[in-house]
Each structure stands twice: as C-alpha cells, then as structure tokens.
Amino acid sequence: MYTQALNQRSDGEERSLEDADDLARFQARIDAEERIEANDWMPAAYRRTLIRQISQHAHSEIVGMLPEGNWITRAPSLRRKAALLAKVQDECGHGLYLYAAAETLGTSREELVDQLLAGRAKYSSIFNYPTLTWADMGTIGWLVDGAAIMNQIPLCRCSFGPYARAMVRVCKEESFHQRQGYEIMLTLARGNEAQKAMAQDALDRWWWPCLMMFGPPDTVSQHSDASMKWKIKRFSNDELRQKFIDATVPQAQYLGLTLPDPELRFEDGHWQHGPIDWDEFTRVIAGNGACNRDRMTARRRAHAEGEWVREAASAFAAKRAQRAAA
Amino acid sequence: MPTPNTPIWEVFIRSRNGLSHRHAGSLHAADATLALQAARDLYTRRGEGLSLWVVPSSAIIASDPQDKGMMFEPTASKIYRHPTFYEVPEEVGHM
C-alpha cells in the first residue's frame, strides 16, 4: 500500500542479542491483542519495521498532495475547488499525524523528511502517475482513497498504539475523500459524451496502478510474515486487493463505466482480475515512473523555499525567550 | 545540511462545553503562538473543539512502563475501595 517498498534486512544478529524471555513476553502481549506503546519494550526489528512503514506512509500522504494540488486552481466550480482544497489539506494533516506517530519510536520528523528529500525513503507508487484531466480528481478520490481505506481500516487495529490511533483519525477523514471523488465521477458519467469519455479515460489510466497499490502478490511479498506475526498487518496484499476489487466493480457498474480488464469475471464469489503488470510496478518503485523526478523536485523546492520561514520562526522564538529571561 | 529540529508540542482539545481537555496528538512549532495556530489547523478542521491547550512535550513527566507493577498493582488488592465490597440488605433499597 503506502508502504509497498519495505526493504527487508536480515535481523538475525539483533535477535540473538535480544533476550528470549523479553521476546516471548512481547509476542504474548501481541497475541493477547494488547497495544504496544512507545515506551514499552519492543524488538529492534519491530521498531525498525514500524519506523519505515509509518514514515513511508507519511511521505505518501505528503507527496500525495502534489497530483491533486495540480488541479486546485482549475477546479470547475467554487464548490469543487473548496472540496479539493480541503481534501489536499487533509492529506497534509494525515502526513503530520503519521510523522508524529513515527517520532514516538525515537526518530525525528526532520530526519525522516531529510531521508525522503535525499531519495533514501520510498512513498507509494501511485503518486508517480500524472493527473491529466479533471476526471483524475474523481478517480483518485474514488479509487486511490478507496484503496487507501481498504488498507487503513485494519491498521486501526495495528498492534502499535500511536499508529493505530493516527489511523482512526485518518480513516474518519478519508471517507469524505472517497465520496467527493465518486460524486465527481457520477457527475461526469451523467454528463455529455465528452465528459463521459473523460471519466472513462481516467478510469482506464488509474485502474491498474490502483491495484498495484496493495503491493506485490503474496507469493513474492517478503515482509508480510513478520508484520502479520506482530499484528502490524492483518490481511495479506492479495486479500486486501480482492476486497477492493469486490467493492469497486459494482460502483463502476453503477457509473456505467468499464474497468479496463477484459479478463474481469465473477467466479467463486469474487471478481477475478487479469494479470497485473508487475514490471511496471517495479519500474515505478525504482524511480522511473512518469512523475518520480517531478515529485521529488517539487518536494525539494518546497522544502528549500520554506527554509527562511523555519529560520525566521526559530530566530523569533529564541529572541522572545531571551527577552523573557532577561 | 540536516534540517534543524523544531520543538514538539502536545495538543489537548476540549471538544464540548463541560468536558475536560483530552490529548489529541502532537505537532512541531517554533513557539507557543505558532503551536496554537498549527493545532487549530491540524486538529480542529471539523469542529472538533472549543478550546485548545498546547504544552511543550519536554515538559511532560511520564511514569516508566517498567514501574507499572510497583505503581499500579497494589490498588488491585484493595477491593474495599469499591462500593460493591459492601453488602446492603435489599430492603434498604438503592444506595
């Protein structure tokens, strides 16, 4: 999902340094559905997995502001513009809740942001696709946020308390995003031929990348086992992808739009999909999607252009503190 | 050059008149004024509150989870602190 690119490192060495009793007690707490809090003892690999996962999730929210930010000034009405602006502001908020959750694990937000800007951290592949028309705003809200909700609802029960609590807030807000997206699609689908074609074109471009958001198939996903054991993750990539497809197909049918998968069929109680182009996924994750360079350039520029503000604010705070002390 | 750290603040929100302030989350800000503004933008976008507190995170003194037993366990054995410990005849009615 927003954390598709967790690189697994061998943690055998650490494990041998950790006390077996501590590990057993920790796993017993997890198995008993207890929440782990920031100051509780935890295995180093659990901490590291979470820092990576939560920070990748946070980066995704922040970079995710860019594709939609692209359309704020060109929204077709004031109502749509206000809604899109609120949505993009929410994404920023989500990023900040998540950075705060990651910080409880002993890393600073600044450090995490620097990792992203240095190209040492990943974010979701989905945000490396361009937003070419207004219909993309509808598709992103409906499908990208829809996929995110699928993934984030089980994360509300994640074993790490601060992450789970951040997800509760995020999920509440995400529901507005999906509905506003679907409403845009509905309006276009009920519009004239050109508008309907625009909606279909957006769906054609976004459908497969959205399915890739859930990450590689279970047969090749490396990091699921430990995450499942630690109850960071509750469903496998394929399970979540299937839930998403099953929920989305009837919604597309209602719109009168066609999902761009000739092999899509209802079988064994589920909508079965055709093969996903995992080479494309690998290319995008590796930095060679349509917009990877643009996105990073935009983030770096925003960070550099905000530097004087951070400096001025901290200089002002220091001056005030000094005067108060004198 | 690494980005310099900005202080962290804990945010508390009174959601309704008559309720106490509850912890909502944390944020980064250079000073108290900016922290209040950021708290408003970050935690009250949908009418979540009537009043905000921001407290420097560094000012919070927390108990150590390792001391959980020593700190809280002794109360578990003091069941006479609860009203249900005492028997009142049914005829007396609700008390």
PDB file of N, CA, C and O in Angstrom, chain A residues 9-51:
ATOM      1  N   ARG A   9      15.701  -6.350   5.768  1.00  0.00           N
ATOM      2  CA  ARG A   9      17.102  -6.608   6.076  1.00  0.00           C
ATOM      3  C   ARG A   9      17.139  -7.772   7.028  1.00  0.00           C
ATOM      4  O   ARG A   9      16.214  -7.975   7.787  1.00  0.00           O
ATOM      5  N   SER A  10      18.204  -8.494   6.986  1.00  0.00           N
ATOM      6  CA  SER A  10      18.307  -9.614   7.907  1.00  0.00           C
ATOM      7  C   SER A  10      18.415  -9.074   9.326  1.00  0.00           C
ATOM      8  O   SER A  10      19.189  -8.173   9.601  1.00  0.00           O
ATOM      9  N   ASP A  11      17.585  -9.603  10.225  1.00  0.00           N
ATOM     10  CA  ASP A  11      17.703  -9.126  11.587  1.00  0.00           C
ATOM     11  C   ASP A  11      18.087 -10.261  12.535  1.00  0.00           C
ATOM     12  O   ASP A  11      17.811 -10.232  13.709  1.00  0.00           O
ATOM     13  N   GLY A  12      18.719 -11.261  11.983  1.00  0.00           N
ATOM     14  CA  GLY A  12      19.133 -12.413  12.780  1.00  0.00           C
ATOM     15  C   GLY A  12      20.099 -12.041  13.890  1.00  0.00           C
ATOM     16  O   GLY A  12      19.978 -12.499  15.021  1.00  0.00           O
ATOM     17  N   GLU A  13      21.021 -11.130  13.563  1.00  0.00           N
ATOM     18  CA  GLU A  13      22.034 -10.739  14.549  1.00  0.00           C
ATOM     19  C   GLU A  13      21.413 -10.097  15.768  1.00  0.00           C
ATOM     20  O   GLU A  13      21.721 -10.445  16.901  1.00  0.00           O
ATOM     21  N   GLU A  14      20.488  -9.140  15.473  1.00  0.00           N
ATOM     22  CA  GLU A  14      19.832  -8.457  16.581  1.00  0.00           C
ATOM     23  C   GLU A  14      19.081  -9.431  17.458  1.00  0.00           C
ATOM     24  O   GLU A  14      19.109  -9.331  18.665  1.00  0.00           O
ATOM     25  N   ARG A  15      18.429 -10.349  16.789  1.00  0.00           N
ATOM     26  CA  ARG A  15      17.576 -11.251  17.549  1.00  0.00           C
ATOM     27  C   ARG A  15      18.413 -12.035  18.545  1.00  0.00           C
ATOM     28  O   ARG A  15      17.979 -12.296  19.653  1.00  0.00           O
ATOM     29  N   SER A  16      19.634 -12.384  18.128  1.00  0.00           N
ATOM     30  CA  SER A  16      20.461 -13.165  19.039  1.00  0.00           C
ATOM     31  C   SER A  16      20.901 -12.329  20.233  1.00  0.00           C
ATOM     32  O   SER A  16      21.231 -12.861  21.281  1.00  0.00           O
ATOM     33  N   LEU A  17      20.886 -10.978  20.069  1.00  0.00           N
ATOM     34  CA  LEU A  17      21.285 -10.131  21.193  1.00  0.00           C
ATOM     35  C   LEU A  17      20.120  -9.864  22.144  1.00  0.00           C
ATOM     36  O   LEU A  17      20.303  -9.466  23.276  1.00  0.00           O
ATOM     37  N   GLU A  18      18.909 -10.072  21.626  1.00  0.00           N
ATOM     38  CA  GLU A  18      17.752  -9.784  22.468  1.00  0.00           C
ATOM     39  C   GLU A  18      17.417 -10.986  23.331  1.00  0.00           C
ATOM     40  O   GLU A  18      17.579 -12.127  22.929  1.00  0.00           O
ATOM     41  N   ASP A  19      16.933 -10.678  24.504  1.00  0.00           N
ATOM     42  CA  ASP A  19      16.633 -11.700  25.478  1.00  0.00           C
ATOM     43  C   ASP A  19      15.417 -12.513  25.039  1.00  0.00           C
ATOM     44  O   ASP A  19      14.379 -11.955  24.687  1.00  0.00           O
ATOM     45  N   ALA A  20      15.547 -13.820  25.066  1.00  0.00           N
ATOM     46  CA  ALA A  20      14.464 -14.693  24.604  1.00  0.00           C
ATOM     47  C   ALA A  20      13.202 -14.494  25.440  1.00  0.00           C
ATOM     48  O   ALA A  20      12.086 -14.551  24.911  1.00  0.00           O
ATOM     49  N   ASP A  21      13.387 -14.236  26.743  1.00  0.00           N
ATOM     50  CA  ASP A  21      12.213 -14.028  27.605  1.00  0.00           C
ATOM     51  C   ASP A  21      11.470 -12.764  27.208  1.00  0.00           C
ATOM     52  O   ASP A  21      10.243 -12.730  27.163  1.00  0.00           O
ATOM     53  N   ASP A  22      12.257 -11.700  26.927  1.00  0.00           N
ATOM     54  CA  ASP A  22      11.639 -10.439  26.504  1.00  0.00           C
ATOM     55  C   ASP A  22      10.832 -10.656  25.230  1.00  0.00           C
ATOM     56  O   ASP A  22       9.709 -10.182  25.103  1.00  0.00           O
ATOM     57  N   LEU A  23      11.435 -11.362  24.281  1.00  0.00           N
ATOM     58  CA  LEU A  23      10.764 -11.608  23.002  1.00  0.00           C
ATOM     59  C   LEU A  23       9.479 -12.402  23.200  1.00  0.00           C
ATOM     60  O   LEU A  23       8.459 -12.083  22.609  1.00  0.00           O
ATOM     61  N   ALA A  24       9.547 -13.395  24.065  1.00  0.00           N
ATOM     62  CA  ALA A  24       8.368 -14.227  24.310  1.00  0.00           C
ATOM     63  C   ALA A  24       7.275 -13.404  24.985  1.00  0.00           C
ATOM     64  O   ALA A  24       6.095 -13.503  24.613  1.00  0.00           O
ATOM     65  N   ARG A  25       7.670 -12.579  25.957  1.00  0.00           N
ATOM     66  CA  ARG A  25       6.676 -11.730  26.639  1.00  0.00           C
ATOM     67  C   ARG A  25       6.019 -10.766  25.658  1.00  0.00           C
ATOM     68  O   ARG A  25       4.822 -10.540  25.671  1.00  0.00           O
ATOM     69  N   PHE A  26       6.882 -10.213  24.778  1.00  0.00           N
ATOM     70  CA  PHE A  26       6.378  -9.268  23.776  1.00  0.00           C
ATOM     71  C   PHE A  26       5.349  -9.951  22.865  1.00  0.00           C
ATOM     72  O   PHE A  26       4.248  -9.442  22.653  1.00  0.00           O
ATOM     73  N   GLN A  27       5.728 -11.136  22.368  1.00  0.00           N
ATOM     74  CA  GLN A  27       4.820 -11.839  21.453  1.00  0.00           C
ATOM     75  C   GLN A  27       3.522 -12.225  22.169  1.00  0.00           C
ATOM     76  O   GLN A  27       2.444 -12.192  21.567  1.00  0.00           O
ATOM     77  N   ALA A  28       3.629 -12.545  23.455  1.00  0.00           N
ATOM     78  CA  ALA A  28       2.425 -12.909  24.214  1.00  0.00           C
ATOM     79  C   ALA A  28       1.487 -11.706  24.314  1.00  0.00           C
ATOM     80  O   ALA A  28       0.264 -11.855  24.211  1.00  0.00           O
ATOM     81  N   ARG A  29       2.066 -10.541  24.503  1.00  0.00           N
ATOM     82  CA  ARG A  29       1.231  -9.324  24.564  1.00  0.00           C
ATOM     83  C   ARG A  29       0.527  -9.092  23.227  1.00  0.00           C
ATOM     84  O   ARG A  29      -0.635  -8.754  23.175  1.00  0.00           O
ATOM     85  N   ILE A  30       1.289  -9.272  22.134  1.00  0.00           N
ATOM     86  CA  ILE A  30       0.714  -9.108  20.794  1.00  0.00           C
ATOM     87  C   ILE A  30      -0.419 -10.110  20.600  1.00  0.00           C
ATOM     88  O   ILE A  30      -1.509  -9.755  20.148  1.00  0.00           O
ATOM     89  N   ASP A  31      -0.148 -11.374  20.968  1.00  0.00           N
ATOM     90  CA  ASP A  31      -1.148 -12.427  20.767  1.00  0.00           C
ATOM     91  C   ASP A  31      -2.406 -12.162  21.586  1.00  0.00           C
ATOM     92  O   ASP A  31      -3.502 -12.547  21.188  1.00  0.00           O
ATOM     93  N   ALA A  32      -2.234 -11.492  22.726  1.00  0.00           N
ATOM     94  CA  ALA A  32      -3.384 -11.176  23.577  1.00  0.00           C
ATOM     95  C   ALA A  32      -4.077  -9.892  23.115  1.00  0.00           C
ATOM     96  O   ALA A  32      -4.928  -9.357  23.828  1.00  0.00           O
ATOM     97  N   GLU A  33      -3.685  -9.399  21.938  1.00  0.00           N
ATOM     98  CA  GLU A  33      -4.286  -8.182  21.364  1.00  0.00           C
ATOM     99  C   GLU A  33      -4.035  -6.949  22.212  1.00  0.00           C
ATOM    100  O   GLU A  33      -4.825  -6.009  22.195  1.00  0.00           O
ATOM    101  N   GLU A  34      -2.954  -6.963  23.005  1.00  0.00           N
ATOM    102  CA  GLU A  34      -2.619  -5.747  23.746  1.00  0.00           C
ATOM    103  C   GLU A  34      -1.979  -4.761  22.783  1.00  0.00           C
ATOM    104  O   GLU A  34      -1.369  -5.152  21.795  1.00  0.00           O
ATOM    105  N   ARG A  35      -2.097  -3.471  23.079  1.00  0.00           N
ATOM    106  CA  ARG A  35      -1.430  -2.459  22.263  1.00  0.00           C
ATOM    107  C   ARG A  35      -0.051  -2.185  22.849  1.00  0.00           C
ATOM    108  O   ARG A  35       0.110  -2.083  24.069  1.00  0.00           O
ATOM    109  N   ILE A  36       0.917  -2.050  21.968  1.00  0.00           N
ATOM    110  CA  ILE A  36       2.266  -1.708  22.381  1.00  0.00           C
ATOM    111  C   ILE A  36       2.381  -0.182  22.353  1.00  0.00           C
ATOM    112  O   ILE A  36       1.980   0.441  21.369  1.00  0.00           O
ATOM    113  N   GLU A  37       2.876   0.403  23.426  1.00  0.00           N
ATOM    114  CA  GLU A  37       3.038   1.851  23.459  1.00  0.00           C
ATOM    115  C   GLU A  37       4.514   2.219  23.297  1.00  0.00           C
ATOM    116  O   GLU A  37       5.392   1.371  23.444  1.00  0.00           O
ATOM    117  N   ALA A  38       4.733   3.512  23.023  1.00  0.00           N
ATOM    118  CA  ALA A  38       6.061   3.957  22.615  1.00  0.00           C
ATOM    119  C   ALA A  38       7.170   3.599  23.602  1.00  0.00           C
ATOM    120  O   ALA A  38       8.283   3.255  23.189  1.00  0.00           O
ATOM    121  N   ASN A  39       6.881   3.673  24.900  1.00  0.00           N
ATOM    122  CA  ASN A  39       7.954   3.420  25.869  1.00  0.00           C
ATOM    123  C   ASN A  39       8.075   1.959  26.276  1.00  0.00           C
ATOM    124  O   ASN A  39       8.929   1.612  27.076  1.00  0.00           O
ATOM    125  N   ASP A  40       7.207   1.112  25.735  1.00  0.00           N
ATOM    126  CA  ASP A  40       7.273  -0.315  26.080  1.00  0.00           C
ATOM    127  C   ASP A  40       8.470  -0.973  25.403  1.00  0.00           C
ATOM    128  O   ASP A  40       8.919  -0.517  24.351  1.00  0.00           O
ATOM    129  N   TRP A  41       8.916  -2.068  25.981  1.00  0.00           N
ATOM    130  CA  TRP A  41       9.997  -2.813  25.342  1.00  0.00           C
ATOM    131  C   TRP A  41       9.476  -3.410  24.034  1.00  0.00           C
ATOM    132  O   TRP A  41       8.339  -3.877  23.959  1.00  0.00           O
ATOM    133  N   MET A  42      10.297  -3.342  22.989  1.00  0.00           N
ATOM    134  CA  MET A  42       9.927  -3.967  21.716  1.00  0.00           C
ATOM    135  C   MET A  42      11.194  -4.433  21.005  1.00  0.00           C
ATOM    136  O   MET A  42      12.260  -3.844  21.187  1.00  0.00           O
ATOM    137  N   PRO A  43      11.090  -5.488  20.201  1.00  0.00           N
ATOM    138  CA  PRO A  43      12.271  -5.945  19.457  1.00  0.00           C
ATOM    139  C   PRO A  43      12.734  -4.845  18.500  1.00  0.00           C
ATOM    140  O   PRO A  43      11.897  -4.104  17.966  1.00  0.00           O
ATOM    141  N   ALA A  44      14.038  -4.764  18.287  1.00  0.00           N
ATOM    142  CA  ALA A  44      14.580  -3.723  17.401  1.00  0.00           C
ATOM    143  C   ALA A  44      13.989  -3.824  15.996  1.00  0.00           C
ATOM    144  O   ALA A  44      13.749  -2.812  15.341  1.00  0.00           O
ATOM    145  N   ALA A  45      13.737  -5.049  15.551  1.00  0.00           N
ATOM    146  CA  ALA A  45      13.206  -5.211  14.186  1.00  0.00           C
ATOM    147  C   ALA A  45      11.767  -4.708  14.093  1.00  0.00           C
ATOM    148  O   ALA A  45      11.356  -4.179  13.059  1.00  0.00           O
ATOM    149  N   TYR A  46      11.000  -4.847  15.179  1.00  0.00           N
ATOM    150  CA  TYR A  46       9.625  -4.327  15.218  1.00  0.00           C
ATOM    151  C   TYR A  46       9.668  -2.817  15.112  1.00  0.00           C
ATOM    152  O   TYR A  46       8.962  -2.208  14.315  1.00  0.00           O
ATOM    153  N   ARG A  47      10.560  -2.220  15.905  1.00  0.00           N
ATOM    154  CA  ARG A  47      10.704  -0.761  15.883  1.00  0.00           C
ATOM    155  C   ARG A  47      11.099  -0.279  14.488  1.00  0.00           C
ATOM    156  O   ARG A  47      10.533   0.645  13.934  1.00  0.00           O
ATOM    157  N   ARG A  48      12.083  -0.964  13.904  1.00  0.00           N
ATOM    158  CA  ARG A  48      12.584  -0.517  12.597  1.00  0.00           C
ATOM    159  C   ARG A  48      11.521  -0.682  11.507  1.00  0.00           C
ATOM    160  O   ARG A  48      11.348   0.193  10.655  1.00  0.00           O
ATOM    161  N   THR A  49      10.817  -1.805  11.545  1.00  0.00           N
ATOM    162  CA  THR A  49       9.752  -2.025  10.560  1.00  0.00           C
ATOM    163  C   THR A  49       8.714  -0.919  10.665  1.00  0.00           C
ATOM    164  O   THR A  49       8.266  -0.361   9.654  1.00  0.00           O
ATOM    165  N   LEU A  50       8.339  -0.589  11.900  1.00  0.00           N
ATOM    166  CA  LEU A  50       7.321   0.437  12.084  1.00  0.00           C
ATOM    167  C   LEU A  50       7.799   1.811  11.641  1.00  0.00           C
ATOM    168  O   LEU A  50       7.059   2.546  10.997  1.00  0.00           O
ATOM    169  N   ILE A  51       9.034   2.156  11.992  1.00  0.00           N
ATOM    170  CA  ILE A  51       9.542   3.477  11.574  1.00  0.00           C
ATOM    171  C   ILE A  51       9.491   3.569  10.059  1.00  0.00           C
ATOM    172  O   ILE A  51       9.032   4.553   9.488  1.00  0.00           O
TER     173      ILE A  51
END
